[in-house]
Coordinates of C-alpha atoms in Angstrom, one line a residue:
M357 CA 275.6 -274.6 -35.8
T358 CA 273.1 -272.7 -33.9
R359 CA 270.3 -274.1 -32.0
K360 CA 266.7 -272.4 -32.4
S361 CA 265.6 -272.7 -28.2
E362 CA 262.8 -274.9 -26.3
P363 CA 260.1 -272.7 -25.0
S364 CA 260.3 -273.7 -21.5
L365 CA 256.8 -275.1 -20.6
K366 CA 255.8 -273.9 -17.1
V367 CA 254.1 -276.4 -14.3
V368 CA 251.4 -274.7 -12.7
P369 CA 250.2 -276.9 -10.0
E370 CA 246.4 -277.4 -10.3
T371 CA 244.4 -275.6 -8.4
P372 CA 240.6 -277.6 -6.7
A373 CA 237.7 -276.6 -8.0
A374 CA 235.2 -273.7 -6.9
P375 CA 232.6 -276.0 -4.2
I376 CA 229.7 -276.2 -5.8
E377 CA 226.8 -274.2 -4.1
P378 CA 223.7 -274.7 -2.7
E379 CA 220.7 -273.8 -4.4
R380 CA 220.1 -270.3 -2.5
A381 CA 216.6 -270.1 -2.1
Y382 CA 214.6 -266.9 -1.5
T383 CA 211.5 -265.5 0.5
I384 CA 208.6 -263.2 -1.5
G385 CA 209.3 -260.9 1.0
A386 CA 212.6 -261.1 0.5
L387 CA 212.6 -261.0 -3.3
A388 CA 210.2 -258.0 -2.8
Q389 CA 212.3 -255.7 -0.9
E390 CA 215.3 -256.2 -2.7
F391 CA 213.0 -254.8 -6.1
G392 CA 211.1 -252.8 -4.9
I393 CA 208.1 -254.1 -5.6
T394 CA 205.3 -256.1 -3.7
T395 CA 204.2 -259.1 -2.8
R396 CA 201.6 -259.0 -4.5
A397 CA 202.6 -258.0 -7.6
I398 CA 205.2 -261.1 -7.9
R399 CA 201.9 -263.2 -7.2
F400 CA 200.6 -261.2 -9.8
Y401 CA 203.3 -263.0 -11.8
E402 CA 203.1 -266.5 -10.6
S403 CA 199.4 -266.4 -11.1
R404 CA 200.0 -265.4 -14.7
G405 CA 203.1 -268.0 -15.4
L406 CA 205.5 -266.1 -15.3
L407 CA 207.0 -267.5 -12.3
A408 CA 206.9 -271.0 -10.0
P409 CA 208.2 -271.0 -6.8
K410 CA 208.6 -274.6 -5.2
R411 CA 206.1 -274.8 -2.2
R412 CA 206.9 -275.8 1.3
G413 CA 203.6 -276.0 2.6
S414 CA 202.2 -273.1 1.9
Q415 CA 204.9 -270.9 1.6
R416 CA 207.1 -270.3 -1.6
T417 CA 210.4 -269.9 -2.5
Y418 CA 212.0 -268.7 -4.9
S419 CA 215.3 -270.2 -6.2
R420 CA 218.0 -268.5 -8.8
R421 CA 216.7 -268.9 -10.8
D422 CA 213.2 -267.4 -10.4
R423 CA 215.3 -264.9 -9.3
A424 CA 216.9 -264.0 -12.6
R425 CA 213.2 -264.3 -14.4
L426 CA 212.0 -261.9 -11.9
T427 CA 215.2 -259.1 -13.1
I428 CA 214.1 -259.6 -16.5
I429 CA 210.2 -259.5 -16.3
L430 CA 211.0 -256.2 -14.5
R431 CA 213.5 -254.9 -17.1
A432 CA 211.0 -255.5 -19.9
K433 CA 208.3 -254.1 -18.6
N434 CA 210.3 -250.8 -17.8
L435 CA 210.8 -251.2 -22.0
G436 CA 206.9 -251.2 -22.2
F437 CA 207.3 -255.1 -23.0
S438 CA 203.6 -256.7 -22.7
L439 CA 202.6 -259.2 -20.0
E440 CA 202.1 -261.5 -22.9
D441 CA 205.9 -260.4 -25.1
V442 CA 207.5 -261.3 -21.5
S443 CA 206.0 -264.7 -21.8
E444 CA 206.6 -265.5 -24.7
Y445 CA 210.6 -264.4 -24.3
L446 CA 210.7 -266.4 -21.3
K447 CA 209.2 -269.3 -23.0
L448 CA 212.3 -269.0 -25.9
Y449 CA 215.0 -268.6 -23.0
D450 CA 214.1 -272.4 -21.7
A451 CA 213.2 -274.0 -25.0
D452 CA 216.6 -272.1 -27.0
P453 CA 220.0 -271.7 -25.2
S454 CA 222.0 -269.9 -27.6
Q455 CA 219.8 -267.6 -27.5
Q456 CA 218.8 -266.7 -30.8
A457 CA 215.3 -266.7 -30.6
Q458 CA 214.7 -264.1 -28.4
T459 CA 217.2 -262.3 -30.0
Q460 CA 214.8 -262.7 -33.3
M461 CA 212.0 -262.1 -31.4
L462 CA 212.6 -259.0 -29.1
L463 CA 214.2 -257.3 -32.5
S464 CA 210.8 -258.2 -34.6
K465 CA 209.1 -256.0 -31.5
V466 CA 211.1 -253.2 -31.7
E467 CA 211.0 -252.9 -34.6

């Protein structure tokens, strides 16, 4: 009688989870330098409600989320989208984690 051998299971030692990074903070000057724009431009986007940095006294502190939003703003601007379109997109981004609504909105603007 022939017996099929069972596949051997390897025991892999559990690796420790990656340490959780504390939230990185950026200054307005650091973001301006990184993206090659002026601090005035960043403050303009803030005045339009596209960015919402935390405040420490009179100093603005931007999070990774703010940095990502600034990336989206600048990319959309380079593609010719209006600030109203960008604002709508960012609102959808916050409301719809599946990103289906954002995709539909962008497609309707491009068509």
